[in-house]
mmCIF file of C-alpha atoms and ligand atoms in Angstrom:
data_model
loop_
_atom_site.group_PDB
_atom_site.id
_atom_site.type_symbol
_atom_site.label_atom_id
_atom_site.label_comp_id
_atom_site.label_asym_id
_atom_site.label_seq_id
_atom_site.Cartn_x
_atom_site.Cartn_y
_atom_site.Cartn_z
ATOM 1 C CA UNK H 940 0.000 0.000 0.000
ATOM 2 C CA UNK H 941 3.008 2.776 -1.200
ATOM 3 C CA UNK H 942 0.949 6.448 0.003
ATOM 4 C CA UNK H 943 -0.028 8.462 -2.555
ATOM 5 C CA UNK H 944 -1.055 12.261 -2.926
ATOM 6 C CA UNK H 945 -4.716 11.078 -1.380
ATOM 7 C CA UNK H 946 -3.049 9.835 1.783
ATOM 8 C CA UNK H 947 -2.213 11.061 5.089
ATOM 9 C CA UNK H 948 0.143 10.410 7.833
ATOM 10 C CA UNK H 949 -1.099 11.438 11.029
ATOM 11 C CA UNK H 950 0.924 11.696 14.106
ATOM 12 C CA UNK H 951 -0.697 11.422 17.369
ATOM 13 C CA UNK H 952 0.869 13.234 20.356
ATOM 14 C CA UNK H 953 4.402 12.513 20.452
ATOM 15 C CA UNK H 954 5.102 14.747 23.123
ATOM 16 C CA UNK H 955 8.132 14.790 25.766
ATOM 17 C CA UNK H 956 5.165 14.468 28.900
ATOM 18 C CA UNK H 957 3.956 10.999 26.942
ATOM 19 C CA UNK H 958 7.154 9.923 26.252
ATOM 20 C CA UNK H 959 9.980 7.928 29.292
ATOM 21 C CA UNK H 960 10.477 10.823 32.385
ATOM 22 C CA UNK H 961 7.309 12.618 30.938
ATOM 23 C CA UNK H 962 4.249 13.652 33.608
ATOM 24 C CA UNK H 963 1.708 10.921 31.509
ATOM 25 C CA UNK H 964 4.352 8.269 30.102
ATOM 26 C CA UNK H 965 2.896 5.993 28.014
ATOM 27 C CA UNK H 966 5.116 2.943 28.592
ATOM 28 C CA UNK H 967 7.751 1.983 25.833
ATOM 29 C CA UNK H 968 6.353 5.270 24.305
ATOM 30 C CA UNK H 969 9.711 6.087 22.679
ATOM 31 C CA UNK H 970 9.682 2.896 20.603
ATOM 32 C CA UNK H 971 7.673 4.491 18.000
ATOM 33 C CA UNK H 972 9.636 6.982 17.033
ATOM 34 C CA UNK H 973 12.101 5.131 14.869
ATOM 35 C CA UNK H 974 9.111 3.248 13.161
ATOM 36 C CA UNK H 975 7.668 6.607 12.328
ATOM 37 C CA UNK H 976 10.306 8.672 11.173
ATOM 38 C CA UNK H 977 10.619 5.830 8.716
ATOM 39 C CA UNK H 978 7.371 5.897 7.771
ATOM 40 C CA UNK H 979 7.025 9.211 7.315
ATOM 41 C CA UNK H 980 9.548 9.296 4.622
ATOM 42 C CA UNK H 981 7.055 6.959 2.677
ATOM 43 C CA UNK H 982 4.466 9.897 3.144
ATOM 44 C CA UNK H 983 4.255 13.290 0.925
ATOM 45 C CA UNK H 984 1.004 14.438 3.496
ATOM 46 C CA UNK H 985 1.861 14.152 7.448
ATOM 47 C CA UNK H 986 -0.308 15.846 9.389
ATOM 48 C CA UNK H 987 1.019 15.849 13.868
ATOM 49 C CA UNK H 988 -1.632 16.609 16.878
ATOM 50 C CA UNK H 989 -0.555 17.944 19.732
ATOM 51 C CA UNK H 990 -2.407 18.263 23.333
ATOM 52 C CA UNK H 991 -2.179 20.869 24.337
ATOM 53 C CA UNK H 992 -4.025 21.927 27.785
ATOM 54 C CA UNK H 993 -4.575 25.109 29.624
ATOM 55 C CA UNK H 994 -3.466 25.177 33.080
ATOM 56 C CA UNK H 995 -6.275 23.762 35.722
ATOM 57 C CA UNK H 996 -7.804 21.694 33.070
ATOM 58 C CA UNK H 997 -10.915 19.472 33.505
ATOM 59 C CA UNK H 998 -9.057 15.889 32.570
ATOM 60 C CA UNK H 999 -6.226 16.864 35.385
ATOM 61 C CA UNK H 1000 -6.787 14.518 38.763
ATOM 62 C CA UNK H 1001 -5.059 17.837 40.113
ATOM 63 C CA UNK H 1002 -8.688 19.954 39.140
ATOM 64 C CA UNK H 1003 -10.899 17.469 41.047
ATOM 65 C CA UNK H 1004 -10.140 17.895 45.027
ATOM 66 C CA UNK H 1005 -9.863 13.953 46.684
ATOM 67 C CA UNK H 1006 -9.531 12.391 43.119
ATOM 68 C CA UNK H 1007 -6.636 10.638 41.801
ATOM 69 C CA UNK H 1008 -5.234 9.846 38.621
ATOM 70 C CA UNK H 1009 -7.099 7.275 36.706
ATOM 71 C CA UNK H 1010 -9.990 7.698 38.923
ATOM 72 C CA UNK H 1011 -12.950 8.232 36.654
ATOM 73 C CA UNK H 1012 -15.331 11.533 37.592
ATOM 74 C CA UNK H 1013 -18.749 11.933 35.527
ATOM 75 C CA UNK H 1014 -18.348 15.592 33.712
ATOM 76 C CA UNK H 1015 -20.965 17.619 31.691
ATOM 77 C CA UNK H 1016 -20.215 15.255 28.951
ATOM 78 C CA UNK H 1017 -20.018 11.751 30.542
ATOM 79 C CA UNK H 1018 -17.278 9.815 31.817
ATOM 80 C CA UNK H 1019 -14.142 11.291 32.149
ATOM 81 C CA UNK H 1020 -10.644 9.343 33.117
ATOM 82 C CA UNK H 1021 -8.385 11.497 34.869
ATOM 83 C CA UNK H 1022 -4.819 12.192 34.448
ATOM 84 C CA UNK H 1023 -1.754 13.640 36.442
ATOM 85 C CA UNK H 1024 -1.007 17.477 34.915
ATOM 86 C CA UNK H 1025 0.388 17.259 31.602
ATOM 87 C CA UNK H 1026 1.085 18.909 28.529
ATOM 88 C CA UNK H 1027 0.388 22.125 29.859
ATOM 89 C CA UNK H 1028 0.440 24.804 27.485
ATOM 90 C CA UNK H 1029 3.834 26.363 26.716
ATOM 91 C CA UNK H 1030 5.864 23.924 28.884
ATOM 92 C CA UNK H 1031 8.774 21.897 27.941
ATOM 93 C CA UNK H 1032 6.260 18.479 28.423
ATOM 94 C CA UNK H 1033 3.904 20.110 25.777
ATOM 95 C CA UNK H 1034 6.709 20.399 23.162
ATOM 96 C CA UNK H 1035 6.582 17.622 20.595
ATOM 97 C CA UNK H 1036 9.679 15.362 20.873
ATOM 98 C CA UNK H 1037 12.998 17.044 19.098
ATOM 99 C CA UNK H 1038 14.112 13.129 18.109
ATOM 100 C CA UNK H 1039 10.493 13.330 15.649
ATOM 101 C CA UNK H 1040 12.278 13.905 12.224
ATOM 102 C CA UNK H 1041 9.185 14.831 9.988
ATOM 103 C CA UNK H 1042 10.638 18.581 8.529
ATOM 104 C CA UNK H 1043 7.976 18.307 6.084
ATOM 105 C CA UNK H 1044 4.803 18.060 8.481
ATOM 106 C CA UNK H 1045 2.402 20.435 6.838
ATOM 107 C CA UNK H 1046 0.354 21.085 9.993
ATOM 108 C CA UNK H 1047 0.254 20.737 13.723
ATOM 109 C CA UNK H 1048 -3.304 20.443 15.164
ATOM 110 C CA UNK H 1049 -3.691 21.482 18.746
ATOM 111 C CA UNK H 1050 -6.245 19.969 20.614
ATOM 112 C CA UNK H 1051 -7.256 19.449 24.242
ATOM 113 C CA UNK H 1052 -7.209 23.572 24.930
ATOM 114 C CA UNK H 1053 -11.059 23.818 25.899
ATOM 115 C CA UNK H 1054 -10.650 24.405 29.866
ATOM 116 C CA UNK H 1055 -13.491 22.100 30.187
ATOM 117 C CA UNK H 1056 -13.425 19.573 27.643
ATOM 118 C CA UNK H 1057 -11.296 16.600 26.514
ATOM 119 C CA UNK H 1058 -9.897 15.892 23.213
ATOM 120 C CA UNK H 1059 -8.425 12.516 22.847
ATOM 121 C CA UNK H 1060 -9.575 12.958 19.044
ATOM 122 C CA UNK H 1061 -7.603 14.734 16.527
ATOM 123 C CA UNK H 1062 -11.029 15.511 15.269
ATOM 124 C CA UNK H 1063 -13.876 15.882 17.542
ATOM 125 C CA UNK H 1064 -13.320 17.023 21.503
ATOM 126 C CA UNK H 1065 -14.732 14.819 24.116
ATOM 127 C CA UNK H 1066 -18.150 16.448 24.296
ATOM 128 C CA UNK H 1067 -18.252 15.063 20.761
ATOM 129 C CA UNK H 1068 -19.385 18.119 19.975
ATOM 130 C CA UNK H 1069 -16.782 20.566 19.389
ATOM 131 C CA UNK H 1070 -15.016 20.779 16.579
ATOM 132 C CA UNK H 1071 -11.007 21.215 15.685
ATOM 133 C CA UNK H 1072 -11.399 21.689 12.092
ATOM 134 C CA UNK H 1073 -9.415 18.554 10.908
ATOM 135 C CA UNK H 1074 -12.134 17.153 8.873
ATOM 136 C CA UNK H 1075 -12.422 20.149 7.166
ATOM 137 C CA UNK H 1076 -9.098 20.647 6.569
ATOM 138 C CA UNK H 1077 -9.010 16.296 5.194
ATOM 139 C CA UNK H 1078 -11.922 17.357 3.029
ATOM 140 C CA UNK H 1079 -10.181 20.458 1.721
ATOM 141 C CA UNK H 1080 -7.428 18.910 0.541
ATOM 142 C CA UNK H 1081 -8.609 15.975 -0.517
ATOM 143 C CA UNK H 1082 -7.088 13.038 1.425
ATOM 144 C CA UNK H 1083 -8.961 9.644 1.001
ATOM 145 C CA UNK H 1084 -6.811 7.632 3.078
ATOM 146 C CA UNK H 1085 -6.022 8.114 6.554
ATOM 147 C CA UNK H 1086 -2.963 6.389 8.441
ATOM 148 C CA UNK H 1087 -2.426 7.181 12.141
ATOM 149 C CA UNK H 1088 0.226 6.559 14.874
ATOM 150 C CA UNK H 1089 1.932 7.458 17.766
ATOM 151 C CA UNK H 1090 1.021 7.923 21.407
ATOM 152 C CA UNK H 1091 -1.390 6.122 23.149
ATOM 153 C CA UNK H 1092 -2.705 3.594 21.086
ATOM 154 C CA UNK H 1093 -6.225 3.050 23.049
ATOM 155 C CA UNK H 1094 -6.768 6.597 24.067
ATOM 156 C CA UNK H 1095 -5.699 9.497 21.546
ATOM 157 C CA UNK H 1096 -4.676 7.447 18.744
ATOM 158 C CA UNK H 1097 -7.616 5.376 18.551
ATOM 159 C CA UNK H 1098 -10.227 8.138 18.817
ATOM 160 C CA UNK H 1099 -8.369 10.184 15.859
ATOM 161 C CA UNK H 1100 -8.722 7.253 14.185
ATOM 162 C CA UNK H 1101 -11.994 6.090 14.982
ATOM 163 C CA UNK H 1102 -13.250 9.941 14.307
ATOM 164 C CA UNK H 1103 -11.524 9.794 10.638
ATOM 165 C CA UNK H 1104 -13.502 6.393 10.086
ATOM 166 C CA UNK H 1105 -16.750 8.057 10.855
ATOM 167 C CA UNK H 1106 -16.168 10.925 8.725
ATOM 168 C CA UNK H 1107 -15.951 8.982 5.955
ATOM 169 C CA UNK H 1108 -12.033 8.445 5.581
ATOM 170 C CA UNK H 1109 -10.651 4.655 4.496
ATOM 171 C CA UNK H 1110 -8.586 4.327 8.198
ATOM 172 C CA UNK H 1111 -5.849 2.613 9.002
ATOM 173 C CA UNK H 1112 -4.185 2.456 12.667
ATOM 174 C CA UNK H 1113 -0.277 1.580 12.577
ATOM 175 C CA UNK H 1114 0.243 -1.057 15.599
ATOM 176 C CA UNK H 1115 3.774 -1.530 15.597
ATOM 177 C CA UNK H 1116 4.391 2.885 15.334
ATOM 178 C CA UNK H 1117 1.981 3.107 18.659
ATOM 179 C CA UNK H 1118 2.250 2.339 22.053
ATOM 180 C CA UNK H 1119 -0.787 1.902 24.495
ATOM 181 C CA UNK H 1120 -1.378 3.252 28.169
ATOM 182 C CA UNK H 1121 -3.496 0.160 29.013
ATOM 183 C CA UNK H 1122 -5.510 1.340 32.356
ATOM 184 C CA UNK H 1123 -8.418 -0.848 33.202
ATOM 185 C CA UNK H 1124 -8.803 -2.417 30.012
ATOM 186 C CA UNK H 1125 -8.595 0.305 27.927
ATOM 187 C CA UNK H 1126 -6.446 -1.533 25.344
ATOM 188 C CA UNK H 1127 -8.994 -4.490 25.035
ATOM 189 C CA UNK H 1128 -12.358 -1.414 24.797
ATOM 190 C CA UNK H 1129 -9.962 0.215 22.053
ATOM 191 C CA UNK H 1130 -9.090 -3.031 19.831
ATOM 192 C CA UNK H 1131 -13.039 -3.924 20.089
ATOM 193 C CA UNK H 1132 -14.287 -0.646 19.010
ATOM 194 C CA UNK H 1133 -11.637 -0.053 16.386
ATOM 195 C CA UNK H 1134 -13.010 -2.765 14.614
ATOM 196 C CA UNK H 1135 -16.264 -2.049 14.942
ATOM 197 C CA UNK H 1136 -15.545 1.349 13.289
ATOM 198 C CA UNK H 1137 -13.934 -0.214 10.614
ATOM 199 C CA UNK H 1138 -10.351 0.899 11.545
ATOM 200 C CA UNK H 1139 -8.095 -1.309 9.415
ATOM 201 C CA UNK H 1140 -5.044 -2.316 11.792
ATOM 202 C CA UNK H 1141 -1.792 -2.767 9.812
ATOM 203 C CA UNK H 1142 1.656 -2.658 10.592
ATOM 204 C CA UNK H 1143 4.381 -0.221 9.320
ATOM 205 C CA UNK H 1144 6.415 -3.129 6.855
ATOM 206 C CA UNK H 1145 2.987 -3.208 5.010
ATOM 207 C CA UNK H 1146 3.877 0.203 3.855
ATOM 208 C CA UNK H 1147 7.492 0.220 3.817
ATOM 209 C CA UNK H 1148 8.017 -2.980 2.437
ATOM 210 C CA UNK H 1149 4.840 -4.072 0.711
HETATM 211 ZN ZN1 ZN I 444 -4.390 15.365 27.511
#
């Protein structure tokens, strides 16, 4: 499957607080970054998110007094996990990861900056309401396929994907350029409803070496 000018290359949230010493690290997290400067190469069309929270935000353990992180609290939305502080707006944690070698990225998509709401998604914030503009932007310029990557696999990655899938994109999730957080079965929930979105999971030889 060699990418062509309909095809994207999304890169989910390889940021220094996901990655090993970061405030949220997903484990093995830095593994993927090999995989996907590789694969990037193979793409004209990458496309990197980036969360990117205000201070005192809603998903923070930190905002919700006797809570921990990982607890779940119920928010104007629904169910909310919660996570230690991280990827705070303007800190060194929120900067994506200097050993990312993708010079040719043509856009960075910021998400998570709602005070109140969530954004695992590239695409759609937690409410599943709010907008970020990506589909637009997919639409725009005329992408048919969507690959994604990166950090975590059953959280942010997933959701961008499973958000491209419903908006109509042909979606494919990269297992062996992602890494998953895996809290109380969140890896298992993910796999199950990536397939029933009709997320295609490959891995990166498929595209490197097909
Ligand atoms: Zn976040």
């Amino acid at each position: 499957m060699k990418p062509g000018d309909q095809d994207l290359l999304i890169v989910v949230d390889l940021q220094y607080d996901f990655l090993p010493g970061g405030a949220l690290a997903v484990p093995h997290g830095d593994a993927v970054i090999a995989p996907i400067n590789r694969l990037a190469r193979a793409f004209r069309h990458v496309v990197l998110t980036q969360d990117w929270h205000p201070a005192g935000h809603a998903s923070f353990a930190s905002s919700h007094p006797g809570k921990q992180p990982f607890d779940l609290v119920d928010l104007h939305y629904g169910s909310q996990v919660l996570w230690p502080d991280h990827c705070v707006q303007g800190t060194k944690g929120a900067e994506i990861s200097g050993e990312l070698n993708i010079p040719h990225a043509q856009l960075v998509i910021r998400k998570g900056y709602n005070e109140g709401i969530d954004s695992y998604s590239g695409f759609k914030e937690a409410d599943r309401q709010t907008s970020t503009g990506l589909e637009g932007y997919l639409r725009e310029r005329g992408f048919q396929r969507v690959f994604c990557a990166g950090l975590a696999l059953d959280f942010c990655v997933a959701w961008t994907a499973m958000d491209a899938a419903s908006a109509g994109f042909e979606t494919y999730l990269i297992e062996d350029a992602s890494r998953a957080i895996d809290t109380n079965g969140s890896l298992e929930k993910a796999r199950q409803d990536l397939e029933a979105a009709g997320v295609r999971t490959i891995n990166s030889a498929q595209i490197i070496n097909p």
